[in-house]
Short mmCIF file of N, CA, C and O in Angstrom, two decimals:
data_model
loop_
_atom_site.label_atom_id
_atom_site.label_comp_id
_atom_site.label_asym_id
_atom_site.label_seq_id
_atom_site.Cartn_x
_atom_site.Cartn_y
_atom_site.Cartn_z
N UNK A 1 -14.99 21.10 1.95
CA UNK A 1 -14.76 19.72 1.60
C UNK A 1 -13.45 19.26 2.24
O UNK A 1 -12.50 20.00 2.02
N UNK A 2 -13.27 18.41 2.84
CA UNK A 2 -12.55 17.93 3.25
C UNK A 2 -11.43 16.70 2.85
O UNK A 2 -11.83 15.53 2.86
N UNK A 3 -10.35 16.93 2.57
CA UNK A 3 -9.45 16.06 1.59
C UNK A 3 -9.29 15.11 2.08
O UNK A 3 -9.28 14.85 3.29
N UNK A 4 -9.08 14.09 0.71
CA UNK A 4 -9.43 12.55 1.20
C UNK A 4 -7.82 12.30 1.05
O UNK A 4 -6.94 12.69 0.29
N UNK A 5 -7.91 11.26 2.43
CA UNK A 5 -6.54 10.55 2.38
C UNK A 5 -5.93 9.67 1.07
O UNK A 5 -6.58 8.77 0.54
N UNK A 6 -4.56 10.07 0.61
CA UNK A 6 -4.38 8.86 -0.80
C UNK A 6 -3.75 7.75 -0.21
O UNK A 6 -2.67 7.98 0.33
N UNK A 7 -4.22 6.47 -0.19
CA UNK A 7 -3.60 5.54 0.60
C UNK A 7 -3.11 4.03 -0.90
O UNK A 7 -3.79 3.57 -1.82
N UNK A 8 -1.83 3.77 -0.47
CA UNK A 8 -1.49 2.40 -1.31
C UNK A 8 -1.01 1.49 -0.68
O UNK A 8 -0.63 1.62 0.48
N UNK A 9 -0.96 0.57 -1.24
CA UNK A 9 -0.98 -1.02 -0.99
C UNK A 9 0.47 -1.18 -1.00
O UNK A 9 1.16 -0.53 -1.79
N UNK A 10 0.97 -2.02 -0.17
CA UNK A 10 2.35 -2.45 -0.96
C UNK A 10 2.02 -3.90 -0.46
O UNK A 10 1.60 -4.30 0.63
N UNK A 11 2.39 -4.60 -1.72
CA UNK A 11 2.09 -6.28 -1.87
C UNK A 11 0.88 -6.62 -2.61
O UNK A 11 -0.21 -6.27 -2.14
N UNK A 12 0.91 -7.03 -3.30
CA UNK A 12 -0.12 -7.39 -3.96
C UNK A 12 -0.83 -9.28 -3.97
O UNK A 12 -1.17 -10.10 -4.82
N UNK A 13 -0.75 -9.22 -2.68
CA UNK A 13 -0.91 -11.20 -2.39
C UNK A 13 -2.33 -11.31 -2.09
O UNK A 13 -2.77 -10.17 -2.28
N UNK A 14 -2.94 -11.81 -1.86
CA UNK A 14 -4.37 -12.19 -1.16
C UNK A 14 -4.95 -11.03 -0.58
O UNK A 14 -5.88 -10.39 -1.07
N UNK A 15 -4.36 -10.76 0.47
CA UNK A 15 -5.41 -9.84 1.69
C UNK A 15 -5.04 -8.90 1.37
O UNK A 15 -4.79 -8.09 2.27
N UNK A 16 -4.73 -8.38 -0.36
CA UNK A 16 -4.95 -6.85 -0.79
C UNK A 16 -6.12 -6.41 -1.33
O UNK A 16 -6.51 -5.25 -1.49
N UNK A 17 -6.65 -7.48 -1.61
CA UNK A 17 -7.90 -7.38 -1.99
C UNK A 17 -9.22 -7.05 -1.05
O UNK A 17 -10.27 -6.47 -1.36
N UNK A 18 -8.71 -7.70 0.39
CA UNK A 18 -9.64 -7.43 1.50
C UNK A 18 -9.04 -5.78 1.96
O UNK A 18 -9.80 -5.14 2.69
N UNK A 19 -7.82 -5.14 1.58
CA UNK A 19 -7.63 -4.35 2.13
C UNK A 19 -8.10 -3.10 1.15
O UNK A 19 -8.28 -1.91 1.42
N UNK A 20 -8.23 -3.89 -0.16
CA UNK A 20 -8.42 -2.65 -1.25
C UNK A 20 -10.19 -2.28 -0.87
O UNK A 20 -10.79 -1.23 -1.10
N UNK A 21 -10.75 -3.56 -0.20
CA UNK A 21 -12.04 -2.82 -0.29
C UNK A 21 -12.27 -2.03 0.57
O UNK A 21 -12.93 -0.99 0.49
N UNK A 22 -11.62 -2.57 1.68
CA UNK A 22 -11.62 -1.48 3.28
C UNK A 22 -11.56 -0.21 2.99
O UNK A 22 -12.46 0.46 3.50
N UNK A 23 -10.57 0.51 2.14
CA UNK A 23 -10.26 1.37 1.76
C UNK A 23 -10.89 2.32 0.57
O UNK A 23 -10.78 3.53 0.40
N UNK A 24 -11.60 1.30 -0.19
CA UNK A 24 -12.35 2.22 -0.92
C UNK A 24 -13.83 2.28 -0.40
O UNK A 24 -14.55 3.16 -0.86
N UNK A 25 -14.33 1.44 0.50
CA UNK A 25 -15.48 1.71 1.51
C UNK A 25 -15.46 2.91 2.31
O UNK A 25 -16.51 3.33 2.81
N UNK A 26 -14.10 3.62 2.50
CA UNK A 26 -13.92 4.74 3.54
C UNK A 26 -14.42 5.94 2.81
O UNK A 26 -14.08 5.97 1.63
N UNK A 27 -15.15 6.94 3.23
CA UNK A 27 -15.09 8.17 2.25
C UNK A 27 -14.06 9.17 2.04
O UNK A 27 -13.90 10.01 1.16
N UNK A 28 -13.33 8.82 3.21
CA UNK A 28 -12.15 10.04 3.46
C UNK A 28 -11.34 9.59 2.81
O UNK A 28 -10.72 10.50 2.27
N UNK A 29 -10.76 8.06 2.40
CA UNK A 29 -9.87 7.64 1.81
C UNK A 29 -10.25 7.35 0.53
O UNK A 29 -11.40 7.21 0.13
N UNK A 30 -8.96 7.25 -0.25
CA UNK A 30 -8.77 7.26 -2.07
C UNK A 30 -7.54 6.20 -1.89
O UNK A 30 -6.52 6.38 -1.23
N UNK A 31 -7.85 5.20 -2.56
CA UNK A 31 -6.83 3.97 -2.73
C UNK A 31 -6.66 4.24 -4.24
O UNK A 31 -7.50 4.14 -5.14
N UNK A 32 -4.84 4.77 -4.30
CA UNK A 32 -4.48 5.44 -5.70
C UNK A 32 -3.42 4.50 -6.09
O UNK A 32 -2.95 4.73 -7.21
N UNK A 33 -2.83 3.30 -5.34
CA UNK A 33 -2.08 2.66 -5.88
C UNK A 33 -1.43 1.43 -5.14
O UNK A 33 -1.55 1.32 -3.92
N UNK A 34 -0.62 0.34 -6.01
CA UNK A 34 0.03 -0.54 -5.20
C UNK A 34 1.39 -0.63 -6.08
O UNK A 34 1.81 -0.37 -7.21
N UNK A 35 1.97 -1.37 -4.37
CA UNK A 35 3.19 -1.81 -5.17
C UNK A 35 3.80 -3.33 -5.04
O UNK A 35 3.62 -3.76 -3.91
N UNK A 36 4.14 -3.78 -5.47
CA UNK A 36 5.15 -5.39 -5.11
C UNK A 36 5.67 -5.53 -6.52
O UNK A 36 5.23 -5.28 -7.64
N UNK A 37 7.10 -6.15 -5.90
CA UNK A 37 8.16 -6.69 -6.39
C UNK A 37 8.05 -7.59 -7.69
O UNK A 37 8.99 -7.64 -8.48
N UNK A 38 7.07 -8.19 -7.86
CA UNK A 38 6.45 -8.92 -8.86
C UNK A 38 5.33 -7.48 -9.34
O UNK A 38 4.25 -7.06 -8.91
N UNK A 39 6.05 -7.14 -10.22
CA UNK A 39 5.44 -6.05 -10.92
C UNK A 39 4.25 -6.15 -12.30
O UNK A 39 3.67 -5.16 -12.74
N UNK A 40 4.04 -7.86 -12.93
CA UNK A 40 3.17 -8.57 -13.51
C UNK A 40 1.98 -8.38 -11.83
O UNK A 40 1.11 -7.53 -12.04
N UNK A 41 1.93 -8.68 -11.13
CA UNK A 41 1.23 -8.83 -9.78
C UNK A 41 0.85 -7.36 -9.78
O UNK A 41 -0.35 -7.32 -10.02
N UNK A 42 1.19 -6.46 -9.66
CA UNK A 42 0.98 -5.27 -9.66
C UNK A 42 0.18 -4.44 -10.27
O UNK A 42 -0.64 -3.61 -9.90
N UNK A 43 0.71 -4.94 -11.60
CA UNK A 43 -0.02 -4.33 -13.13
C UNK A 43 -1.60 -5.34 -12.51
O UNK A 43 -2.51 -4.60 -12.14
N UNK A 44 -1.82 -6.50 -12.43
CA UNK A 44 -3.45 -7.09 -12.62
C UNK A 44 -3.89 -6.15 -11.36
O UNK A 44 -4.54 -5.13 -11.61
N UNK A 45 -3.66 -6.38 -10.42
CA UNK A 45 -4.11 -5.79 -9.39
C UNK A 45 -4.65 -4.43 -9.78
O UNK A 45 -5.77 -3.93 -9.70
N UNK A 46 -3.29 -3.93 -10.31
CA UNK A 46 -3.98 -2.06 -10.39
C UNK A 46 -4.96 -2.03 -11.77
O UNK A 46 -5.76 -1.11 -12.00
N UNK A 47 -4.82 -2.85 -12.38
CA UNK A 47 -5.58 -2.65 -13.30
C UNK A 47 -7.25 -2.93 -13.13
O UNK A 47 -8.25 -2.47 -13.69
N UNK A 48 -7.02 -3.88 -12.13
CA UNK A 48 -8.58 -4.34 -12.12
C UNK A 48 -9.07 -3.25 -11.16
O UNK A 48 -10.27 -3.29 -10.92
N UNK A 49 -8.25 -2.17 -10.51
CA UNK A 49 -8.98 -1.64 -9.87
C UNK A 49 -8.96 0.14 -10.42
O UNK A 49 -9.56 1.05 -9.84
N UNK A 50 -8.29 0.25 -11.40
CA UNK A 50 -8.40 1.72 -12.45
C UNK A 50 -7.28 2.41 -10.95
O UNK A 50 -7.83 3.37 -10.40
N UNK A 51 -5.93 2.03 -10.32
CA UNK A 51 -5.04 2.76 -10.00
C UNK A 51 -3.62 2.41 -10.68
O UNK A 51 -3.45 1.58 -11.58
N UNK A 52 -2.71 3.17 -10.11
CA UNK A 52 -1.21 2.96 -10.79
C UNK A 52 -0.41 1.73 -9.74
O UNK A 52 -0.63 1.42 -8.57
N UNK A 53 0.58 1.24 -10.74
CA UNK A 53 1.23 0.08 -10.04
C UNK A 53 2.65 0.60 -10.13
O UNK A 53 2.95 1.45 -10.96
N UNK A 54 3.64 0.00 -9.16
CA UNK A 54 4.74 0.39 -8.83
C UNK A 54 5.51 -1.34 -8.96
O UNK A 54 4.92 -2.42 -9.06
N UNK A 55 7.03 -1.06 -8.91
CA UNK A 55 7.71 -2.32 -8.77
C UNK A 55 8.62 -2.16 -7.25
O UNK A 55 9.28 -3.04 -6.70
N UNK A 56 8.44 -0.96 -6.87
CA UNK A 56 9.22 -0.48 -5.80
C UNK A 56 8.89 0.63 -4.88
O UNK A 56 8.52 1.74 -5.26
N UNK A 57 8.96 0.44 -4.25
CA UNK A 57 8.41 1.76 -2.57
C UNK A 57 9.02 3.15 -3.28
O UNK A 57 8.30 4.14 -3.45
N UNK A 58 10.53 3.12 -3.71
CA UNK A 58 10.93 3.92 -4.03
C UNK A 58 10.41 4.67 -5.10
O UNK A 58 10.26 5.87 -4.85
N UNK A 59 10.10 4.31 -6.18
CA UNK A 59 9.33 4.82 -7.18
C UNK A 59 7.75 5.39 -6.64
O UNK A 59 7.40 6.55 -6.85
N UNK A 60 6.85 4.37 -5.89
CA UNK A 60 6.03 5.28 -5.13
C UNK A 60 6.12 6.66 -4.66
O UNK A 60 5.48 7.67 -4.95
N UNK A 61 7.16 6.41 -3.81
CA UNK A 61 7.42 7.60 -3.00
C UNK A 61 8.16 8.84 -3.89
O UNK A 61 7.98 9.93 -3.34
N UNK A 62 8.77 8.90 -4.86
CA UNK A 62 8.85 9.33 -6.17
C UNK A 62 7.84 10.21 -7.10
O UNK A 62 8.16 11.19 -7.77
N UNK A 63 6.64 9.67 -6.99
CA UNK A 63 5.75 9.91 -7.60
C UNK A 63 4.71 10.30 -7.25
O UNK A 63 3.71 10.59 -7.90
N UNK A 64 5.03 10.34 -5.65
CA UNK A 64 3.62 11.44 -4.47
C UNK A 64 2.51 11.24 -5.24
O UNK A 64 2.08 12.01 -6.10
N UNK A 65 1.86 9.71 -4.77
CA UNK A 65 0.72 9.33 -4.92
C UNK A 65 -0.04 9.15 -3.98
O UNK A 65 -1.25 9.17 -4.21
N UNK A 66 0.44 8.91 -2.68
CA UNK A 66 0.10 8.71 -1.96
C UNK A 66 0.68 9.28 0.19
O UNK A 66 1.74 9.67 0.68
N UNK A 67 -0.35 9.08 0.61
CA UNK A 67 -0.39 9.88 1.84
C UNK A 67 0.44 8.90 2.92
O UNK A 67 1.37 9.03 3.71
N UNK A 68 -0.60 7.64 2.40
CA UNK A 68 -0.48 6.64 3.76
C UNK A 68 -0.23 5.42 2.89
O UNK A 68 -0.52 5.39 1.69
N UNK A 69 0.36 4.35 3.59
CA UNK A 69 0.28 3.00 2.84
C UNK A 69 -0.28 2.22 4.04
O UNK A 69 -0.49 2.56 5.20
N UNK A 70 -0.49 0.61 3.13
CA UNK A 70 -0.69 -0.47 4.41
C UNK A 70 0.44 -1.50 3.51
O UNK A 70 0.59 -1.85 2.34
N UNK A 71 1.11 -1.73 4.84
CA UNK A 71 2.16 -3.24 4.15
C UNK A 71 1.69 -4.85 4.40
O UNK A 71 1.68 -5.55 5.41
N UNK A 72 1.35 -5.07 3.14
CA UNK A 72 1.16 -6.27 3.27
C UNK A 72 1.98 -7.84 2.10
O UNK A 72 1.59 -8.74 1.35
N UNK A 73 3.17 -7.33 2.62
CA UNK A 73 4.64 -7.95 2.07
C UNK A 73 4.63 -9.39 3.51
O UNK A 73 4.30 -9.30 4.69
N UNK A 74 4.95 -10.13 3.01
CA UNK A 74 5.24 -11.54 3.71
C UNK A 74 6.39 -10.59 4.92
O UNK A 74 7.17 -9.65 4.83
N UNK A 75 5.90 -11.50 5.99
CA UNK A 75 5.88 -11.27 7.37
C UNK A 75 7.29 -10.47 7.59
O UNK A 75 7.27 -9.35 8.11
N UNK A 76 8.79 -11.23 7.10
CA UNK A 76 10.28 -10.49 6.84
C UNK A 76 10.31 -9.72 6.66
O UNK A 76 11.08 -9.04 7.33
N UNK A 77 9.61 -9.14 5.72
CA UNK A 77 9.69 -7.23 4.92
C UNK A 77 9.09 -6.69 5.78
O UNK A 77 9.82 -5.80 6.22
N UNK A 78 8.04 -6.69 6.37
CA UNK A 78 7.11 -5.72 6.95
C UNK A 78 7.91 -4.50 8.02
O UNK A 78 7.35 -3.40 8.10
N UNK A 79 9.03 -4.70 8.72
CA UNK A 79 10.08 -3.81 9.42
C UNK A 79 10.64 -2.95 8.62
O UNK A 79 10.48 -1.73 8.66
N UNK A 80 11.38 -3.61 7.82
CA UNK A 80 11.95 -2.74 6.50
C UNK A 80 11.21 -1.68 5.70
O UNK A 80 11.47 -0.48 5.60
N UNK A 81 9.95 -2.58 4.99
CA UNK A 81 8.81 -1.56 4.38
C UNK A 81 8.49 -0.74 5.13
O UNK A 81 8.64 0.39 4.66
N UNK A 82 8.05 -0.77 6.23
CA UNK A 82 7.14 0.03 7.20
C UNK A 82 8.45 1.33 7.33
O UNK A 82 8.22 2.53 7.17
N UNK A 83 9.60 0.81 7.61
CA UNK A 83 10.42 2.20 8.19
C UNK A 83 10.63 2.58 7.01
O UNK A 83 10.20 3.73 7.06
N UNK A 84 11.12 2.37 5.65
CA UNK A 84 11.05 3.16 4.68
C UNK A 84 10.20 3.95 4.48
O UNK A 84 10.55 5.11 4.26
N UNK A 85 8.96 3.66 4.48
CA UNK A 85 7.89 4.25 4.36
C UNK A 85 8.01 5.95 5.54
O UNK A 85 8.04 7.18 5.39
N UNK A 86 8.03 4.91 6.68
CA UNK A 86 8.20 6.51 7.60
C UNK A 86 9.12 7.06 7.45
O UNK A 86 9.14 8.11 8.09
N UNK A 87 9.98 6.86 6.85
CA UNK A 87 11.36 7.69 6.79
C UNK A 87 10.89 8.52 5.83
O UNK A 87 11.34 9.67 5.86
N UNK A 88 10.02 8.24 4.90
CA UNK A 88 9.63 9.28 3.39
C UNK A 88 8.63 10.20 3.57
O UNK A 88 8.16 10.92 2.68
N UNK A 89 8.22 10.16 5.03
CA UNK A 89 7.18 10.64 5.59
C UNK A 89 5.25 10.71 5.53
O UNK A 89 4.36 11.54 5.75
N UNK A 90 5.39 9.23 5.08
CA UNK A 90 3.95 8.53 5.04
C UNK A 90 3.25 7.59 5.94
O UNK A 90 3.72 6.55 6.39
N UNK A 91 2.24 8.01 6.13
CA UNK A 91 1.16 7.19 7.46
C UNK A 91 1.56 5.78 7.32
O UNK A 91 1.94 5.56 6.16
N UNK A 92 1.61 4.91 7.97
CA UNK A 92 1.64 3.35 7.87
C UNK A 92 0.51 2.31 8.66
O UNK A 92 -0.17 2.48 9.67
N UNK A 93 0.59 1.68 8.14
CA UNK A 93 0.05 0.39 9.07
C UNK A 93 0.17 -0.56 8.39
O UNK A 93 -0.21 -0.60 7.22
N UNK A 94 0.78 -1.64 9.10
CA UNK A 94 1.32 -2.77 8.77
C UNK A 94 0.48 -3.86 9.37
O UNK A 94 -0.02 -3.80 10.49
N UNK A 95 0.36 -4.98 8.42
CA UNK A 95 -0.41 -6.37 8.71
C UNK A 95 0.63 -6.68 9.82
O UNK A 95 1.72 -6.13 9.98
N UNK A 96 -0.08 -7.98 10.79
CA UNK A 96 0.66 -8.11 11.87
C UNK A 96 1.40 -9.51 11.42
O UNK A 96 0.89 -10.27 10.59
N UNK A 97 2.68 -9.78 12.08
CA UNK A 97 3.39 -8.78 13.32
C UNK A 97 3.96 -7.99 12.29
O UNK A 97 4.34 -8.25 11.15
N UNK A 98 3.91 -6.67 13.16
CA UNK A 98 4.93 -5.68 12.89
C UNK A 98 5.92 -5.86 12.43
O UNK A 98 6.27 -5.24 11.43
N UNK A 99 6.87 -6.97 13.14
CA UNK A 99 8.53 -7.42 12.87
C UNK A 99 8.59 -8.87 13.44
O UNK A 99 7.91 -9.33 14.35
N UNK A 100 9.34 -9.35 12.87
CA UNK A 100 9.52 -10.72 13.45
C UNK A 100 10.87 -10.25 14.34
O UNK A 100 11.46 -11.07 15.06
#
């Protein structure tokens, strides 16, 4: 059997929802959590989908839930998020652009 990737969300705005399904359509992947700053945003999100919610990357990464993330934080964050993320040593991909 082959282990499934744990992948989370960070942002919880609109196109997490298009991204939560992408992800649980995959078989290899397991969407185990999200995070954003608005942590009320977080809690509905994870709740409607039976994963854990975060208020911060840091606490994610804390709590080795996950393998890979996708950032989907308004366009400013996405540089910041994304290199935190690799710095903690997790897969990324970021909504575009990359960086302003």
């Amino acid at each position: 059997m082959t282990k499934r990737t744990r992948v989370g969300i960070i942002g919880a705005g609109y196109i997490s929802d298009w991204h939560a399904d992408a992800i649980s359509a995959t078989p290899q992947a397991e969407l185990t959590c999200v995070v954003d700053t608005n942590l009320a945003a977080a809690q509905s999100f994870a709740n409607a989908r039976g994963i854990t919610a975060f208020g911060s990357v840091q606490d994610m990464v804390a709590a080795n839930v996950a393998d890979a993330v996708h950032v989907l934080t308004p366009p400013e964050y996405h540089r910041a998020v994304a290199e935190e993320c690799i710095k903690s040593g997790l897969h990324v991909l970021v909504e575009k652009p990359v960086a302003l």
